[in-house]
Amino acid sequence: MTLLDPTTELGRRAVGTCPVGGTRNPGGARSVATCAGVRKDRRVRALRGRVVTVGAGVALGASLLMAGAGAAAAVPPPALREDVTDESGVLSAGEEAEVQAALDQLAAQTDYQLYVVYVPEFTGAAGGTEWAQAAAEASQLGADDVVLAVATETERYALVPESAGAITAEEMQAIARSAEDDLRAGDWAGAAVTTAEGVEAAATGNAVPGAGGGGGGFMTALLVGLVVIGGIFLLTTFTSRRRKQQPAGRPLQDTAGATRVASTADEFHQLPTAELDRRSAQALVRLDDALRSSEEELGFAQAQFGAASTREFETVLVDGKQRLTEAFRLRQTLDDDIPDTEEHVRGTSAAILRLCREIGQRLDEQKEAFDQLRAIEERVDDALDAHEREAATLRARVAPARAALSALAARYPASALTSVAGNPDQAELLLGEVGTALAEGRQRVAAGERSTAVGYARAAEEALGQVRRLLDAVDTAGEDLAAVGVRLENAVASITSDLSDAARLARGNAQVEPRAIEAREAVAAASAARSGQGDPLAALRRITAAEAAIDEALAPMRQQAERSRRAQALLDDTLGRLESAVRATADYVSTRRGAVGPQARTRLAEADRLRMRAADQRATDPEAALATAQQGEQLVAEAQRLAQVDVENAEQMAGYGGGYGPGGYGGRGYARRGGAGDMVSGVGGMVLGGILLDSILRGGGGFGGGGGWGGGGDGGGFDGGGFGDGGFDGGF
């Protein structure tokens, strides 16, 4: 399989480019009988009608997680000689044969022809759709020719044209969504086979899975790929439609014709370890976004219909959050300082992926019922009015929030306010975008486009929820910092007692003395913080850690009952502080989840798990509970730091107006690219919050849906989608 230039025979399939010896029909189509030289090696198919320039195209999910993508090999749009072009080398010989068989079947049963191209990266064009269009144009493809282009390293893809002959745009969307399921699962061959099967079904008048049914409800587009970080998760991220439609263990033919069984145990065996590790991290981010936004969506429904009507959804959500906690615990074993064997990395990553898939499937089962419950399209006018009123209420809170932060800044150092310092600005930015979305939604209602108006209403609702959370966090920060002063006083009194015990029981003891020195320094830092000369939260963390350390050193010299009593006293304060820190960091991640990557989320989830574990240990083993809670404090502090680094890097890479560019895990940032600018200019607030309007208008959203990992823009991404550039209604 090779890439050829536009001078190839296939590249001369347009009017006036028939090779020597061939003729062309008046309408521009070639006669197969007289232009046989341009036939493909493995099939003969007449080109119906005119030769066309490929149109807008379907591209799913604009830019995606881009985690550590690195410098992929650049491949410009080629002219296509072969049915299958694999510049990435992702297909085995057996898989290539499987794809070719599907393409041959399509050609035998229909007038359509599918070209499949795998390259590391789309270059030489503005995005995935443009790249695929350029390849189609370079090859002079016909009206019934379809191109599936996949960038394997940067995880984007496009399916063009937007419609093909008798195949409607809606059917092409459904075909693309089905192929995306396979791409997410790493089934490169499966994506091509699924596309061929979908084109054949549409061409022969059979139903295409996922086509039809409109886009009215909040849940309708779970399978379309919403990118809201307010975020509604794309459940099919974890579910390959092709695999769901066939029995597990279907035999596939390898190069020798022998049977290869795709069992659950070896479903990831072909993936390199680094890729498997990366995908597990991506899956956690997507599912974490899904559950966060589903929780918000559930809150909307509970406010509207009451707890009784939403109890089943709440049960599924609680179960999903518990299982996600376990998945994050597994991930933490890969992120800690203990070296991992390759076997451990592979086994743990596979377990995470399976957990995420199972949770996604549970959420997916609630799709239809939740959609029916909300029925947003029927009341979209009322929804837009309600959002307008809510926006006015929240807008009135921005100025007081700024004033509150100014007052706090006069009393506390900047380091104590990092998690909320930017909240008023982010809230104001979001409110501006809400106004734009509501205005556009009203225009769509007036034009009779109610289902499209639903997308704008949904984007506004998600953004308003984030604004509320941002402003609430400012209020809570003031309360938390006010409580720190009292806690510092108590901590100083408690550790002073420890220092007295150290002087009385262990003067000069080699184990106790260094810890006594740290305790005295911690007391000095606490005194400075109380007088406004330091960070009170940092001082409180330091003095608590110092007291725990000196308590441990003094433990052999104290009675067990006394140790338990002191541990219990420390535990109360530590748990309260940990709970506040987890809540503040969770708010920060939720309202900036368009930029926050898996490492911060993993630390946060593990800190929350340890918080709950410490609470469970409290009655039976306060000393162990204290150690657990202190470990949680360390993790939540690290989570906050990593999240801030991710957000700062994302902002530096792109700024608020133009979306987020490629990022990576950890220190390089974890950014996603936004891109609703074709519809609503300046959507930086929504992008940072993970609300990509173009994807919402494609129908994403609802309980469990969506994925804050993509966006409109340049080509499709298959780790969390949405319809990207070149889609319908003017090319989102």
Short mmCIF file of C-alpha atoms in Angstrom, two decimals, residues 188-447:
data_model
loop_
_atom_site.label_atom_id
_atom_site.label_comp_id
_atom_site.label_asym_id
_atom_site.label_seq_id
_atom_site.Cartn_x
_atom_site.Cartn_y
_atom_site.Cartn_z
CA TRP A 188 -8.38 0.27 13.21
CA ALA A 189 -9.64 -2.40 10.85
CA GLY A 190 -13.03 -2.46 12.55
CA ALA A 191 -13.57 1.24 11.81
CA ALA A 192 -13.12 0.63 8.10
CA VAL A 193 -15.35 -2.45 8.12
CA THR A 194 -18.04 -0.62 10.07
CA THR A 195 -17.92 2.28 7.61
CA ALA A 196 -18.23 -0.05 4.63
CA GLU A 197 -21.16 -1.85 6.24
CA GLY A 198 -22.86 1.44 7.05
CA VAL A 199 -22.46 2.78 3.52
CA GLU A 200 -23.83 -0.48 2.12
CA ALA A 201 -26.82 -0.37 4.47
CA ALA A 202 -27.64 3.21 3.52
CA ALA A 203 -27.14 2.60 -0.20
CA THR A 204 -29.42 -0.44 -0.22
CA GLY A 205 -32.20 1.27 1.70
CA ASN A 206 -31.61 -0.48 5.01
CA ALA A 207 -31.56 1.30 8.33
CA VAL A 208 -28.26 2.78 9.45
CA PRO A 209 -27.85 2.37 13.22
CA GLY A 210 -28.07 5.75 14.92
CA ALA A 211 -29.73 7.61 12.03
CA GLY A 212 -33.12 9.25 12.47
CA GLY A 213 -35.02 10.24 15.56
CA GLY A 214 -34.18 13.92 15.72
CA GLY A 215 -32.12 15.63 18.35
CA GLY A 216 -34.59 16.85 20.89
CA GLY A 217 -33.68 15.54 24.30
CA PHE A 218 -30.75 16.16 26.56
CA MET A 219 -29.86 12.51 26.21
CA THR A 220 -30.34 12.06 22.49
CA ALA A 221 -26.77 12.69 21.54
CA LEU A 222 -24.92 10.50 23.93
CA LEU A 223 -23.83 8.67 20.84
CA VAL A 224 -23.02 11.89 19.01
CA GLY A 225 -20.37 13.07 21.38
CA LEU A 226 -20.99 16.12 23.49
CA VAL A 227 -17.99 18.01 24.68
CA VAL A 228 -19.12 19.71 27.79
CA ILE A 229 -16.89 19.78 30.62
CA GLY A 230 -19.92 20.85 32.35
CA GLY A 231 -19.71 17.81 30.60
CA ILE A 232 -21.82 15.22 29.27
CA PHE A 233 -19.98 12.05 28.55
CA LEU A 234 -19.91 10.15 25.30
CA LEU A 235 -20.78 6.71 26.54
CA THR A 236 -19.82 5.00 23.37
CA THR A 237 -16.27 6.03 24.10
CA PHE A 238 -16.06 2.68 25.78
CA THR A 239 -18.39 0.63 23.65
CA SER A 240 -17.59 -0.56 20.16
CA ARG A 241 -20.83 -0.88 18.27
CA ARG A 242 -19.30 -3.37 15.92
CA ARG A 243 -18.27 -5.62 18.77
CA LYS A 244 -21.63 -5.30 20.46
CA GLN A 245 -23.28 -6.55 17.28
CA GLN A 246 -21.18 -9.67 17.03
CA PRO A 247 -20.60 -12.47 19.52
CA ALA A 248 -17.49 -12.30 21.65
CA GLY A 249 -14.76 -14.44 20.25
CA ARG A 250 -15.73 -14.09 16.59
CA PRO A 251 -12.94 -15.73 14.60
CA LEU A 252 -10.81 -13.42 12.48
CA GLN A 253 -8.44 -14.64 9.80
CA ASP A 254 -4.75 -13.96 10.24
CA THR A 255 -2.08 -13.97 7.57
CA ALA A 256 -1.86 -17.74 7.49
CA GLY A 257 -5.60 -18.19 7.38
CA ALA A 258 -5.61 -19.56 10.89
CA THR A 259 -8.32 -18.58 13.32
CA ARG A 260 -7.57 -15.87 15.85
CA VAL A 261 -10.04 -15.51 18.72
CA ALA A 262 -10.59 -12.01 20.09
CA SER A 263 -11.29 -12.89 23.69
CA THR A 264 -11.78 -10.48 26.56
CA ALA A 265 -8.47 -11.52 28.06
CA ASP A 266 -6.46 -10.48 25.01
CA GLU A 267 -8.57 -7.60 23.73
CA PHE A 268 -5.70 -5.17 24.32
CA HIS A 269 -2.83 -7.49 23.47
CA GLN A 270 -1.93 -5.72 20.24
CA LEU A 271 -1.56 -2.32 21.88
CA PRO A 272 1.94 -1.24 22.95
CA THR A 273 2.25 -0.80 26.69
CA ALA A 274 2.74 2.97 26.45
CA GLU A 275 -0.39 3.31 24.31
CA LEU A 276 -2.42 1.13 26.68
CA ASP A 277 -1.25 3.26 29.61
CA ARG A 278 -2.15 6.46 27.77
CA ARG A 279 -5.60 5.22 26.85
CA SER A 280 -6.39 4.25 30.41
CA ALA A 281 -5.52 7.78 31.53
CA GLN A 282 -7.69 9.26 28.78
CA ALA A 283 -10.58 7.00 29.70
CA LEU A 284 -10.44 8.19 33.29
CA VAL A 285 -10.57 11.83 32.24
CA ARG A 286 -13.54 11.22 29.96
CA LEU A 287 -15.46 9.22 32.50
CA ASP A 288 -14.66 11.66 35.30
CA ASP A 289 -16.05 14.46 33.13
CA ALA A 290 -19.08 12.33 32.33
CA LEU A 291 -19.92 11.68 35.95
CA ARG A 292 -19.33 15.28 36.99
CA SER A 293 -21.62 16.59 34.27
CA SER A 294 -24.13 13.81 34.81
CA GLU A 295 -24.31 14.84 38.45
CA GLU A 296 -25.05 18.39 37.35
CA GLU A 297 -27.62 17.16 34.84
CA LEU A 298 -29.23 15.03 37.53
CA GLY A 299 -29.43 18.09 39.75
CA PHE A 300 -31.31 19.95 37.02
CA ALA A 301 -33.75 17.05 36.70
CA GLN A 302 -34.24 16.73 40.46
CA ALA A 303 -35.03 20.41 40.73
CA GLN A 304 -37.57 20.03 37.97
CA PHE A 305 -39.20 16.70 38.78
CA GLY A 306 -38.23 15.85 42.37
CA ALA A 307 -36.08 13.13 43.90
CA ALA A 308 -38.62 10.34 43.50
CA SER A 309 -38.68 10.61 39.71
CA THR A 310 -34.91 10.53 39.44
CA ARG A 311 -34.00 7.94 42.07
CA GLU A 312 -32.99 5.26 39.57
CA PHE A 313 -30.66 7.66 37.79
CA GLU A 314 -29.17 8.70 41.12
CA THR A 315 -28.50 5.06 42.02
CA VAL A 316 -26.66 4.50 38.75
CA LEU A 317 -24.65 7.67 39.25
CA VAL A 318 -23.64 6.81 42.81
CA ASP A 319 -22.55 3.35 41.70
CA GLY A 320 -20.59 4.85 38.82
CA LYS A 321 -18.78 7.27 41.13
CA GLN A 322 -17.85 4.47 43.50
CA ARG A 323 -16.45 2.36 40.69
CA LEU A 324 -14.62 5.35 39.24
CA THR A 325 -12.95 5.81 42.63
CA GLU A 326 -11.66 2.27 42.33
CA ALA A 327 -10.39 3.00 38.82
CA PHE A 328 -8.54 6.07 40.07
CA ARG A 329 -7.08 4.01 42.92
CA LEU A 330 -5.68 1.63 40.32
CA ARG A 331 -4.31 4.55 38.34
CA GLN A 332 -2.56 5.89 41.42
CA THR A 333 -0.55 2.67 41.63
CA LEU A 334 0.88 3.59 38.23
CA ASP A 335 1.54 7.22 39.17
CA ASP A 336 3.24 6.61 42.51
CA ASP A 337 7.00 6.42 43.06
CA ILE A 338 7.15 2.63 43.11
CA PRO A 339 8.64 1.20 39.88
CA ASP A 340 6.14 -0.85 37.87
CA THR A 341 6.73 -3.96 35.85
CA GLU A 342 5.37 -4.01 32.32
CA GLU A 343 2.98 -6.74 33.36
CA HIS A 344 1.60 -4.54 36.14
CA VAL A 345 1.19 -1.54 33.83
CA ARG A 346 -0.63 -3.61 31.21
CA GLY A 347 -2.85 -5.41 33.69
CA THR A 348 -3.76 -2.26 35.58
CA SER A 349 -4.39 -0.22 32.44
CA ALA A 350 -6.61 -2.94 31.01
CA ALA A 351 -8.54 -3.17 34.27
CA ILE A 352 -9.10 0.60 34.22
CA LEU A 353 -10.36 0.51 30.64
CA ARG A 354 -12.77 -2.30 31.42
CA LEU A 355 -14.07 -0.51 34.51
CA CYS A 356 -14.65 2.66 32.52
CA ARG A 357 -16.41 0.75 29.78
CA GLU A 358 -18.69 -0.99 32.26
CA ILE A 359 -19.60 2.27 33.97
CA GLY A 360 -20.30 3.86 30.61
CA GLN A 361 -22.58 1.01 29.64
CA ARG A 362 -24.54 1.39 32.88
CA LEU A 363 -25.04 5.07 32.18
CA ASP A 364 -25.98 4.32 28.59
CA GLU A 365 -28.79 2.06 29.77
CA GLN A 366 -30.49 5.12 31.28
CA LYS A 367 -30.30 7.15 28.09
CA GLU A 368 -33.81 6.78 26.73
CA ALA A 369 -35.59 7.06 30.06
CA PHE A 370 -33.73 10.20 31.04
CA ASP A 371 -34.34 11.72 27.63
CA GLN A 372 -38.07 11.12 27.98
CA LEU A 373 -38.07 12.57 31.48
CA ARG A 374 -36.62 15.92 30.49
CA ALA A 375 -38.27 16.33 27.05
CA ILE A 376 -36.46 19.64 26.61
CA GLU A 377 -37.45 20.29 23.00
CA GLU A 378 -41.10 20.60 23.94
CA ARG A 379 -40.33 23.39 26.39
CA VAL A 380 -37.27 25.00 24.85
CA ASP A 381 -38.89 28.47 24.94
CA ASP A 382 -39.45 28.18 28.68
CA ALA A 383 -35.93 26.86 29.15
CA LEU A 384 -34.39 29.83 27.34
CA ASP A 385 -36.46 32.23 29.46
CA ALA A 386 -35.46 30.47 32.67
CA HIS A 387 -31.80 30.57 31.72
CA GLU A 388 -32.09 34.29 30.98
CA ARG A 389 -33.43 34.92 34.48
CA GLU A 390 -30.78 32.73 36.06
CA ALA A 391 -28.05 34.56 34.14
CA ALA A 392 -29.27 37.90 35.46
CA THR A 393 -29.26 36.58 39.03
CA LEU A 394 -25.75 35.22 38.72
CA ARG A 395 -24.45 38.32 36.96
CA ALA A 396 -25.47 40.33 40.00
CA ARG A 397 -23.21 38.13 42.14
CA VAL A 398 -20.01 38.75 40.15
CA ALA A 399 -19.20 42.19 41.55
CA PRO A 400 -19.73 41.10 45.18
CA ALA A 401 -17.50 38.10 44.51
CA ARG A 402 -14.75 40.41 43.26
CA ALA A 403 -15.14 42.57 46.33
CA ALA A 404 -15.01 39.53 48.58
CA LEU A 405 -11.80 38.35 46.92
CA SER A 406 -10.25 41.80 47.30
CA ALA A 407 -11.08 41.73 50.99
CA LEU A 408 -9.61 38.26 51.35
CA ALA A 409 -6.48 39.31 49.45
CA ALA A 410 -5.94 42.08 51.98
CA ARG A 411 -5.91 39.51 54.80
CA TYR A 412 -4.31 36.44 53.21
CA PRO A 413 -1.41 35.81 50.83
CA ALA A 414 -2.10 35.00 47.19
CA SER A 415 -1.12 31.37 47.72
CA ALA A 416 -4.13 30.91 50.00
CA LEU A 417 -6.49 32.07 47.24
CA THR A 418 -5.11 30.32 44.17
CA SER A 419 -8.08 27.99 43.73
CA VAL A 420 -10.59 30.85 43.52
CA ALA A 421 -8.59 33.88 42.38
CA GLY A 422 -9.76 33.60 38.77
CA ASN A 423 -13.35 32.62 39.50
CA PRO A 424 -15.03 36.01 38.94
CA ASP A 425 -13.26 36.45 35.60
CA GLN A 426 -14.21 32.95 34.49
CA ALA A 427 -17.79 33.50 35.64
CA GLU A 428 -18.05 36.77 33.74
CA LEU A 429 -16.63 35.18 30.60
CA LEU A 430 -19.12 32.34 30.81
CA LEU A 431 -22.03 34.71 31.35
CA GLY A 432 -21.11 36.60 28.19
CA GLU A 433 -21.15 33.36 26.25
CA VAL A 434 -24.44 32.38 27.84
CA GLY A 435 -25.98 35.58 26.48
CA THR A 436 -24.73 34.79 23.00
CA ALA A 437 -26.01 31.23 23.17
CA LEU A 438 -29.44 32.32 24.40
CA ALA A 439 -29.77 34.91 21.64
CA GLU A 440 -28.86 32.33 19.03
CA GLY A 441 -31.26 29.85 20.57
CA ARG A 442 -34.13 32.31 20.29
CA GLN A 443 -33.29 32.92 16.65
CA ARG A 444 -33.41 29.19 15.99
CA VAL A 445 -36.79 28.90 17.70
CA ALA A 446 -38.13 31.73 15.55
CA ALA A 447 -36.84 29.93 12.48
#
